[in-house]
Short mmCIF file of C-alpha atoms in Angstrom, two decimals:
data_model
loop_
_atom_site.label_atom_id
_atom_site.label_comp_id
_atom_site.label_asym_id
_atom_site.label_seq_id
_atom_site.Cartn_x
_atom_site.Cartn_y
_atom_site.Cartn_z
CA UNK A 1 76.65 84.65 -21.13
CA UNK A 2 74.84 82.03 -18.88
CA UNK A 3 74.36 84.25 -15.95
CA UNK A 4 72.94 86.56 -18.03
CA UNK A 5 70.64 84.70 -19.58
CA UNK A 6 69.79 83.36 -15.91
CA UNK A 7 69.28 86.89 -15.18
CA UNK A 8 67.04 87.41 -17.69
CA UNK A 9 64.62 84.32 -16.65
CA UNK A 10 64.61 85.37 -12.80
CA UNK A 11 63.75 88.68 -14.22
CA UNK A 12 60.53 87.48 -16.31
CA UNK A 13 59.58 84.24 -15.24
CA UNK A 14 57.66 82.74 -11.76
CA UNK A 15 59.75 80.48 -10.12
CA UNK A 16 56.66 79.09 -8.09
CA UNK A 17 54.44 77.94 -10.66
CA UNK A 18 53.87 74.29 -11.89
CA UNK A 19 52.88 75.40 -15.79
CA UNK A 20 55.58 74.42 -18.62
CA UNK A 21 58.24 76.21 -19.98
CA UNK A 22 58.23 76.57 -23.89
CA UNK A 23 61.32 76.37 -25.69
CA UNK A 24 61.44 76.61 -29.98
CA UNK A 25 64.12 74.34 -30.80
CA UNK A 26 65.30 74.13 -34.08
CA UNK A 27 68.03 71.26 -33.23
CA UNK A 28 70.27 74.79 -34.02
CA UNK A 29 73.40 75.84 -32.31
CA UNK A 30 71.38 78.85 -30.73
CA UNK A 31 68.06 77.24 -29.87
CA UNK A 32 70.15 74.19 -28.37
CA UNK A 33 71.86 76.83 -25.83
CA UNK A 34 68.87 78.58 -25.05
CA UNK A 35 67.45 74.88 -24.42
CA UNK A 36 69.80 73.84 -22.00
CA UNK A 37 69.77 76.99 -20.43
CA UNK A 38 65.75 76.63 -19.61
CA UNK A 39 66.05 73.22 -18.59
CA UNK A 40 68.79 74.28 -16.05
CA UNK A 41 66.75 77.44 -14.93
CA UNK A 42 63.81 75.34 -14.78
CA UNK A 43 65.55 72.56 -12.70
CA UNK A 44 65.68 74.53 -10.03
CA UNK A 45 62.80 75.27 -10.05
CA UNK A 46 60.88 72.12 -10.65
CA UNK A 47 59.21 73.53 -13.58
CA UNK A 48 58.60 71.76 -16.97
CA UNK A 49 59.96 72.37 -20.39
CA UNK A 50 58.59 71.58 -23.78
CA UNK A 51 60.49 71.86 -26.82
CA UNK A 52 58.44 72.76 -29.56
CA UNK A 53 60.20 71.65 -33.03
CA UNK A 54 58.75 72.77 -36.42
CA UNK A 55 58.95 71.15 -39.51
CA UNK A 56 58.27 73.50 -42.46
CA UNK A 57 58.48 70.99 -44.92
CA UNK A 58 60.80 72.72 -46.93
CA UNK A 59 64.42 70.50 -46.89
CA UNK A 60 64.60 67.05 -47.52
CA UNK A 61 66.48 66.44 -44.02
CA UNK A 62 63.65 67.58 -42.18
CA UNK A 63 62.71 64.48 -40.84
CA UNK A 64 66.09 63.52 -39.38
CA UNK A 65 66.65 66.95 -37.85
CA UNK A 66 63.52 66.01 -36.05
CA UNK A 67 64.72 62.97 -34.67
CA UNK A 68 68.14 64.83 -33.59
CA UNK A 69 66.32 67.75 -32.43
CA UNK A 70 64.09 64.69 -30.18
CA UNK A 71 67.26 63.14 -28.88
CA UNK A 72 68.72 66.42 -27.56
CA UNK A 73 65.44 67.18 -25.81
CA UNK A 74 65.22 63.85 -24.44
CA UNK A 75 69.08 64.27 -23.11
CA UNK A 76 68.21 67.53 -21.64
CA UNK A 77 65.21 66.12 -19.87
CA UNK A 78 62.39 68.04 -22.46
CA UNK A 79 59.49 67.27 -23.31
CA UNK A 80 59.47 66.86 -27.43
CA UNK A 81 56.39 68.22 -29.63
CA UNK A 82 57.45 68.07 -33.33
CA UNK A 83 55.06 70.50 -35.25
CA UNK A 84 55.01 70.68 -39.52
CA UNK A 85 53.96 73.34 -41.96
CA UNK A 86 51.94 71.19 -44.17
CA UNK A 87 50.31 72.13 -47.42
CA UNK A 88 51.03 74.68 -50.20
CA UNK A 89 53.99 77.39 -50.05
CA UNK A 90 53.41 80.62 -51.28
CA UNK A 91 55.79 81.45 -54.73
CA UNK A 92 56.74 84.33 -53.23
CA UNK A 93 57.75 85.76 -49.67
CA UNK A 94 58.49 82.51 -48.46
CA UNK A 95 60.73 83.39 -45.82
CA UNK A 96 58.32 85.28 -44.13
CA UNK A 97 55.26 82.89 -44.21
CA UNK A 98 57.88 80.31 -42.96
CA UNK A 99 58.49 82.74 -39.91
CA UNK A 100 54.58 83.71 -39.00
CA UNK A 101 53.71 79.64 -39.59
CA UNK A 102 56.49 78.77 -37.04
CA UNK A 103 55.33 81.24 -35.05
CA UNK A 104 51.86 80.46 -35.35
CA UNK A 105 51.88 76.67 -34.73
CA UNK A 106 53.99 77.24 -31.75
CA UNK A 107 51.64 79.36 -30.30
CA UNK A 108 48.79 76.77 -30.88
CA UNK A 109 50.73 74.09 -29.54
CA UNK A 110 51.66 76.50 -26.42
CA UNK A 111 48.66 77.34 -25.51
CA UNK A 112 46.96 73.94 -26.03
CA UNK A 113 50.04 72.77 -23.50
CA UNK A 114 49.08 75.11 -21.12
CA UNK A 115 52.60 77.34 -21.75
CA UNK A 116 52.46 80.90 -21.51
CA UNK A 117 55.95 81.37 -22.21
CA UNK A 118 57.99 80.42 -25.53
CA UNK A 119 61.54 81.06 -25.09
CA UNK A 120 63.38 81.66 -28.33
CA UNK A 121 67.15 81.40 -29.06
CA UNK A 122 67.47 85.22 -31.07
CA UNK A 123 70.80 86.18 -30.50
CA UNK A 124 72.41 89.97 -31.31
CA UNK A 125 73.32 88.59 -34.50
CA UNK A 126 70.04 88.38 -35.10
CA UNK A 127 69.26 91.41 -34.51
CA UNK A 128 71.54 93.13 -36.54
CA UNK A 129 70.37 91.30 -39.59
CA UNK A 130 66.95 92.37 -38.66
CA UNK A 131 67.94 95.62 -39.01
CA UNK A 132 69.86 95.30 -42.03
CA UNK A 133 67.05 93.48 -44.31
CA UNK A 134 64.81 96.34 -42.69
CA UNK A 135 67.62 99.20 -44.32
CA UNK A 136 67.15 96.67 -47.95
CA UNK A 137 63.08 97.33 -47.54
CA UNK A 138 61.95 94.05 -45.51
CA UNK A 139 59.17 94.42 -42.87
CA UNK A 140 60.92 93.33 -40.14
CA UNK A 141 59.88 93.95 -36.54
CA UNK A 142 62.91 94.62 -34.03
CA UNK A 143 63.06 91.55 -31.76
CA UNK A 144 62.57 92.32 -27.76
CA UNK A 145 63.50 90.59 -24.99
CA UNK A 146 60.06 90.37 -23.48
CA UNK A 147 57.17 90.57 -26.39
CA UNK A 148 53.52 89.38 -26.91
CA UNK A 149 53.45 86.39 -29.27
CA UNK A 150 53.44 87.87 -33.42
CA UNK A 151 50.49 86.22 -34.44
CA UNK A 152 47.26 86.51 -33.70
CA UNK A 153 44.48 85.62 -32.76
CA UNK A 154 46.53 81.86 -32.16
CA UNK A 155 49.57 83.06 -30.12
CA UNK A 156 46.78 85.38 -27.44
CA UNK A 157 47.87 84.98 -24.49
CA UNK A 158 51.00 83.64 -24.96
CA UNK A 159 53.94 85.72 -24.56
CA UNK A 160 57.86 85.68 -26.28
CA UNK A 161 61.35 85.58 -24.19
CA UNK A 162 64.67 86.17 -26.31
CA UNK A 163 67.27 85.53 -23.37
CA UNK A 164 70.30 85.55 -25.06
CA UNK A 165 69.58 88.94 -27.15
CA UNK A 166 72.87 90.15 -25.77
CA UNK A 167 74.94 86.70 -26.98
CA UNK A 168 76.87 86.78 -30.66
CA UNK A 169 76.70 83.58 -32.12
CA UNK A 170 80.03 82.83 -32.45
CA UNK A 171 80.32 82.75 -29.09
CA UNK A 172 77.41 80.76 -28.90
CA UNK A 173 79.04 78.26 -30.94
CA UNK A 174 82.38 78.28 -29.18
CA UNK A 175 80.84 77.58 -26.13
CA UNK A 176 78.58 74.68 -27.16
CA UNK A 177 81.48 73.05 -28.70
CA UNK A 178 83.91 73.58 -25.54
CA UNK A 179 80.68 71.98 -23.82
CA UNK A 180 81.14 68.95 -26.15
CA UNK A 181 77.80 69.55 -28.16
CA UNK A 182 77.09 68.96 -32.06
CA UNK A 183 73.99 70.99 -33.65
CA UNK A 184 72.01 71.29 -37.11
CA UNK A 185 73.38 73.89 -39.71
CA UNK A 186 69.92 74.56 -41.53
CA UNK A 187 71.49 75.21 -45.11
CA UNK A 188 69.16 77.67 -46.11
CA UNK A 189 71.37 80.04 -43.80
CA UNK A 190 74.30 80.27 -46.78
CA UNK A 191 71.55 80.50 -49.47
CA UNK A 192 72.12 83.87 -51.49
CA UNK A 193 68.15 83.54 -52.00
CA UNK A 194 67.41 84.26 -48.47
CA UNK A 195 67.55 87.94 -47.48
CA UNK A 196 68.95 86.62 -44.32
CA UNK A 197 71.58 84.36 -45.35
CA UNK A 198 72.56 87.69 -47.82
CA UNK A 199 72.60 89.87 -44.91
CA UNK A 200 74.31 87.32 -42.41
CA UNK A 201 78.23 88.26 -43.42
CA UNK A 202 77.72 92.13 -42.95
CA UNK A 203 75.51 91.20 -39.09
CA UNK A 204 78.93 89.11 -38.13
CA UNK A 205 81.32 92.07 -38.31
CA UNK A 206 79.34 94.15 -37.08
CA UNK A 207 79.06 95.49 -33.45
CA UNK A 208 76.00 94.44 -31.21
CA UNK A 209 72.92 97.19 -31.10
CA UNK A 210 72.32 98.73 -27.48
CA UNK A 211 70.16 96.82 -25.20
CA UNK A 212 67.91 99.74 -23.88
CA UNK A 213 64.68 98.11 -23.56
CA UNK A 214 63.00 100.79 -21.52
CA UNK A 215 59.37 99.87 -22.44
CA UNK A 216 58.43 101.86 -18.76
CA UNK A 217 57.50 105.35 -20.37
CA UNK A 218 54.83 103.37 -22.60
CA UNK A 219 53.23 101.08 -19.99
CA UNK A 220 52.56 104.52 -17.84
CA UNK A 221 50.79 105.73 -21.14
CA UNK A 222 48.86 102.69 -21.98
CA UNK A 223 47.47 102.39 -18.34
CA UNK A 224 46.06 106.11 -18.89
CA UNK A 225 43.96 104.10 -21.47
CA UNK A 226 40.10 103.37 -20.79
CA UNK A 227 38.27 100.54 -22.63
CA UNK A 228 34.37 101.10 -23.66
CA UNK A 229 31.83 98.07 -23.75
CA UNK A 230 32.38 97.38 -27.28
CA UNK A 231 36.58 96.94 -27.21
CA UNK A 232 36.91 101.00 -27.93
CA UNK A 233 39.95 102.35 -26.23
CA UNK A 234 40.32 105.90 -25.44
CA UNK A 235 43.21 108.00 -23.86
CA UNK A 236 43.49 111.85 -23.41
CA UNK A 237 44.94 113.79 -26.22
CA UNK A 238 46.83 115.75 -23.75
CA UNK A 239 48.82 112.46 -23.05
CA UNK A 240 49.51 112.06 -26.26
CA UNK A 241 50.54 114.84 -27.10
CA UNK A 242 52.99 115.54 -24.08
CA UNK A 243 54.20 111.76 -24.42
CA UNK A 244 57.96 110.96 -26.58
CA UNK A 245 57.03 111.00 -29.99
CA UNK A 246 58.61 107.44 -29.81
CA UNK A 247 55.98 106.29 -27.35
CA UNK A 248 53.40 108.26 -29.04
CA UNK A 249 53.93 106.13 -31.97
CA UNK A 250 54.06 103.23 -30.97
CA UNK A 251 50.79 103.27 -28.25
CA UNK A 252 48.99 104.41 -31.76
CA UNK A 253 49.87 101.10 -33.70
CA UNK A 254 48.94 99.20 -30.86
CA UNK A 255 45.57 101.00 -30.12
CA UNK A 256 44.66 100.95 -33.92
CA UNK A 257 45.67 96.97 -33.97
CA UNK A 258 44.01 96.02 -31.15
CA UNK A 259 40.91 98.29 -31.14
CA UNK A 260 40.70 97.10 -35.06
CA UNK A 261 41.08 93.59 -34.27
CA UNK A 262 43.59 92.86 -36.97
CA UNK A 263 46.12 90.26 -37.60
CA UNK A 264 49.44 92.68 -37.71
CA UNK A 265 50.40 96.32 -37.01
CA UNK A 266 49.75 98.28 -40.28
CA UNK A 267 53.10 100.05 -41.84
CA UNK A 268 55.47 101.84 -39.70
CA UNK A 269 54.94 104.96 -42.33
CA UNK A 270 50.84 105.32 -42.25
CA UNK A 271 51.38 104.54 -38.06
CA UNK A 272 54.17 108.25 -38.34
CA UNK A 273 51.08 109.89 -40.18
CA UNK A 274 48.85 109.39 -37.85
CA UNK A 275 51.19 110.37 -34.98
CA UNK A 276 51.70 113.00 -36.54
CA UNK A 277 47.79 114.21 -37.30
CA UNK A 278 46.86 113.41 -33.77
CA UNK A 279 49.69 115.20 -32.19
CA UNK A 280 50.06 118.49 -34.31
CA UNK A 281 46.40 118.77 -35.81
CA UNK A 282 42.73 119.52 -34.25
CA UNK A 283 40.12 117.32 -34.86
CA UNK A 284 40.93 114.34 -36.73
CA UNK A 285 38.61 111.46 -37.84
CA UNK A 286 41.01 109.11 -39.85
CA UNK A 287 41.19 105.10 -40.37
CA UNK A 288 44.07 102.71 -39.70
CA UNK A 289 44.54 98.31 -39.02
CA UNK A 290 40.75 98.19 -39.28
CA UNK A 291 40.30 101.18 -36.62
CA UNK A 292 38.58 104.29 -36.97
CA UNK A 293 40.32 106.93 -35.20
CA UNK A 294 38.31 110.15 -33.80
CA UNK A 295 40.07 113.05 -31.47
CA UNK A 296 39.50 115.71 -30.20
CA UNK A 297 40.03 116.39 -26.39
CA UNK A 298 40.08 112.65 -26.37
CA UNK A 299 41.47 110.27 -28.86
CA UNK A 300 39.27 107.60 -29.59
CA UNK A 301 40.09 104.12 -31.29
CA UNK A 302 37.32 101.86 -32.49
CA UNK A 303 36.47 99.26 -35.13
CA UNK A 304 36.29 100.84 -38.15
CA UNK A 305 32.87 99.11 -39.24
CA UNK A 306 33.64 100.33 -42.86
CA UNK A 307 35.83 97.34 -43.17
CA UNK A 308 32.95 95.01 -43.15
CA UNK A 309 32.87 96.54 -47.19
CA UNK A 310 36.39 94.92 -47.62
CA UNK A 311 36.25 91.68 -45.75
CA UNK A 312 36.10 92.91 -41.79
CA UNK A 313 33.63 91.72 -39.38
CA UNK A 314 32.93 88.49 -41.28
CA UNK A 315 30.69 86.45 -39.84
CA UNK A 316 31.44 83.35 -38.00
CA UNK A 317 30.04 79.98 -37.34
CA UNK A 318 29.71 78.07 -34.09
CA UNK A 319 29.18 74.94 -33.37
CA UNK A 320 27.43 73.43 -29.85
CA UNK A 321 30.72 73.95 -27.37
CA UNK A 322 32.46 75.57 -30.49
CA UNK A 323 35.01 78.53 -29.37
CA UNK A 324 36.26 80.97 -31.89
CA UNK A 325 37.24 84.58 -32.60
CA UNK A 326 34.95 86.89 -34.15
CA UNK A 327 36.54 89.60 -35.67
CA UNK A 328 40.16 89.76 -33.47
CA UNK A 329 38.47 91.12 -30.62
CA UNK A 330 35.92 88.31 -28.82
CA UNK A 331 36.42 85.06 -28.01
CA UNK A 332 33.38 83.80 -28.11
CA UNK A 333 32.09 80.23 -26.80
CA UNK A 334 28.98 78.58 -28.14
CA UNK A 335 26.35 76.99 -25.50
CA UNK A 336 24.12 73.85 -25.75
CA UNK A 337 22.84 75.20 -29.54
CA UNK A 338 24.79 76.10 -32.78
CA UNK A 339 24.83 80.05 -33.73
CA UNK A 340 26.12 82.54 -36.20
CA UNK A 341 28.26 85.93 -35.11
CA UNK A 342 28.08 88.75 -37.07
CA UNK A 343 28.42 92.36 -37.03
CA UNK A 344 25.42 94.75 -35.58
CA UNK A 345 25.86 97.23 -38.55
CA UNK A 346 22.20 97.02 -40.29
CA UNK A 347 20.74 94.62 -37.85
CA UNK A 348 20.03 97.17 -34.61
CA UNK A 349 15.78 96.77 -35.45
CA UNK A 350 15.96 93.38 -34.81
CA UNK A 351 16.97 93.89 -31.20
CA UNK A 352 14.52 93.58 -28.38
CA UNK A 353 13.61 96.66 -26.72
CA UNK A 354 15.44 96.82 -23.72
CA UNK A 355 18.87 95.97 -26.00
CA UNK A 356 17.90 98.91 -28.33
CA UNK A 357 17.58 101.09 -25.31
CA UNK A 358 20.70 100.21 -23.84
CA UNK A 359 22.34 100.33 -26.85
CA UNK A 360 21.11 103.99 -27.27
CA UNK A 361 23.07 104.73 -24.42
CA UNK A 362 26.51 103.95 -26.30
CA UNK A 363 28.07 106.43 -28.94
CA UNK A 364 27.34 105.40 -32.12
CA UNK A 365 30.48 105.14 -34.01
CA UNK A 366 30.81 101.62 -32.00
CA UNK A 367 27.24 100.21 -32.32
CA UNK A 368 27.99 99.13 -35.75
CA UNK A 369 30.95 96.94 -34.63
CA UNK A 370 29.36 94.98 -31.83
CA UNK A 371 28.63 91.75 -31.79
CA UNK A 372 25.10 90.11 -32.73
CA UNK A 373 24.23 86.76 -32.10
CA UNK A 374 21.83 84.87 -34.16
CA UNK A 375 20.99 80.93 -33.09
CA UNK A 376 19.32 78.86 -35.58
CA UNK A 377 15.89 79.29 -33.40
CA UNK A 378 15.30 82.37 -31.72
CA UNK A 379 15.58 86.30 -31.59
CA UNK A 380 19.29 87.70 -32.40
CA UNK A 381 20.75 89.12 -29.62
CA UNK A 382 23.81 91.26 -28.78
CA UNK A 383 25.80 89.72 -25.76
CA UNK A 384 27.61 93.40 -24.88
CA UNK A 385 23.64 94.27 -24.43
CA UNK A 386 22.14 91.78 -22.60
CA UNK A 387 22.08 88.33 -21.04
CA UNK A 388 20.94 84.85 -22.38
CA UNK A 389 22.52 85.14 -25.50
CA UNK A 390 23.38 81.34 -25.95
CA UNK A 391 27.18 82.05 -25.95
CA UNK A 392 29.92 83.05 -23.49
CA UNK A 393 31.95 86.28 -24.94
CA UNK A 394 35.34 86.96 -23.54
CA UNK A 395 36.41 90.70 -24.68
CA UNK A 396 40.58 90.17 -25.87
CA UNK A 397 41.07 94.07 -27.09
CA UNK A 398 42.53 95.31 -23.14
CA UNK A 399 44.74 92.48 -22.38
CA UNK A 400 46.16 92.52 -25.83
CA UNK A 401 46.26 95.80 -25.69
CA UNK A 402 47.86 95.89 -21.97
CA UNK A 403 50.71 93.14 -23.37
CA UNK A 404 51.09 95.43 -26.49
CA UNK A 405 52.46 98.13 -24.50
CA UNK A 406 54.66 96.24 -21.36
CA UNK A 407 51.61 96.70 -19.23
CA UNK A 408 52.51 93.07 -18.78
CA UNK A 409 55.97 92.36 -18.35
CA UNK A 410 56.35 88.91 -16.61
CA UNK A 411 55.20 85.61 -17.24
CA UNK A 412 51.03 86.31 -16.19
CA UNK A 413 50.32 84.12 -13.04
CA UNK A 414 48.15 81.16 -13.04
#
């Protein structure tokens, strides 16, 4: 179980890099193995580890599983960052907000840590019950090995690791105890309430799922992939269409997500659809995550600007040395002077000259979704146009897009 886990670390992590190691440690019998087993990998390495402990704020012995959780990091020579879900819980889907909050402060605290890596303790077990609440109607995804963070746009950049995917947990168990080690049963685990805990009996008898993580065939397809100006990506239908229906699929989702800027993937069933449409049809002009899609010899995905009628392309307000993300798709980074991002839908005449000639030049199913710029004193200006715009812009749609589809398979180097 250990050397396979070491396997997996020497197969997705630099050994000759100085940046931390995240770990999310529950104070669990599974995050505590896959805890120890970093800070032994990273030993040898002379690399840092950071255990990042969330408190959701939903069981009264939160606060000492943090200070357990803290000792056990201490012990294993970790650096401790206790996180906490504060403020209202939703009434209903709680599990799930529970899961993207963990996930999301992680990836804050991550990337603020200077962590590219999170290492979580999912086991086969876990798997399994993935599958089964996804067979009872749950949106679930199917957990990886090697995966882009969940959330965005807070976990960009940051990437997953699930080295003991292989492990069941009673053998996780068994060895921690031969080992000598006590761990936190979170109760909510036996609650009939959660879908988990209800599918949790049926995921223990049952036999592990195959391993087959053969993202290959849809990293070749992705890097057939060209990206326009204005975070459009467009691939050859041919490719598609020639391409497993599989890896059709899921390069769709992830060129509709990324090209639309949005939060999530949008339902497995509207994601078939469209594979379907774009592989079997002619022309198609159709909308999906906030994209517009338009093939014909080429399949093109860009930002739907007809979302901007339900809430897309909202405009966003920078302060002097203020960074955000406008719309999913540009970081952008405000200079010496405070300004306002917005969408370039309606707003092309104000544009000098030169911007409204180059922006001529671009097809105009993406001029609407650009990005305008409009300081407090001073002519708007679109930064994919032209210089001086008062901000720095860093486009995220390609590498999102590249770590989407296992373009990026290790741990990026510094």
């Amino acid at each position: 179980m250990l050397e396979g886990a070491f396997q997996v670390f020497d197969r997705r992590l630099r050994p000759d890099i100085a940046v931390p190691i995240g770990v999310a440690f529950s104070g669990g019998g599974d995050s505590l193995l896959t805890l120890k087993t970093a800070c032994a990998w990273a030993a040898r390495h002379e690399r840092p580890v950071i255990a990042f402990h969330v408190d959701h704020r939903l069981q009264a012995g939160g606060g000492a599983w943090a200070r357990t959780a803290r000792a056990a990091s201490a012990r294993l020579g970790a650096r401790f960052i206790e996180l906490s879900w504060d403020g209202d819980k939703p009434a209903t889907g709680l599990p799930a907000a529970a899961r993207a909050a963990r996930h999301r402060l992680i990836a804050e605290a991550a990337r603020d840590a200077g962590a590219r890596v999170v290492v979580f303790g999912h086991t086969a077990d876990d798997r399994i019950e993935a599958g089964l609440m996804r067979d009872a109607g749950l949106r679930m995804g199917d957990m990886r090995e090697w995966s882009p963070s969940p959330v965005w746009p807070e976990g960009r950049g940051v990437f997953c690791l699930r080295p003991l995917l292989s492990a069941r947990r009673a053998a996780i168990r068994d060895l921690l105890a031969a080992q000598g080690e006590t761990w936190i049963d979170d109760p909510m685990n036996q609650d009939p309430r959660s879908p988990r805990a209800r599918a949790r009996p049926a995921a223990s008898m049952a036999p592990s799922l195959s391993q087959s993580e053969d993202d290959g065939g849809l990293a070749r397809l992705a890097a057939l992939a060209t990206f326009g100006p204005g975070g459009g990506i467009s691939l050859a239908r041919s490719a598609l269409r020639t391409a497993e229906r599989g890896v059709a699929r899921r390069l769709i989702g992830a060129a509709c997500v990324c090209a639309g800027g949005a939060p999530g993937p949008g339902r497995r069933d509207r994601i078939e659809a469209m594979t379907e449409r774009l592989v079997r049809l002619n022309d198609v002009v159709g909308t999906l995550s906030g994209a517009k899609v338009i093939a014909s010899d080429t399949v093109l995905f860009i930002r739907d600007a007809g979302e901007a009628r339900r809430g897309g392309l909202a405009p966003l307000h920078l302060a002097p040395g203020q960074t955000g993300i406008w719309d999913g798709r540009f970081e952008i980074t405000a200079a010496a002077a405070p300004v306002l991002v917005a969408g370039l839908a309606g707003h092309a005449g104000s544009l000098d000259r030169d911007q409204r000639r180059r922006l001529k030049s671009l097809p105009a199913s993406i001029r609407p979704g650009l990005p305008l710029i409009i300081p407090k004193d001073g002519a708007p200006t679109c930064p994919i146009l032209a210089e001086g715009s008062g901000v720095e812009v860093r486009p995220l749609v390609a590498e999102r897009f590249a770590a989407a589809c296992g373009v990026i398979s290790k741990e990026p180097a510094v």
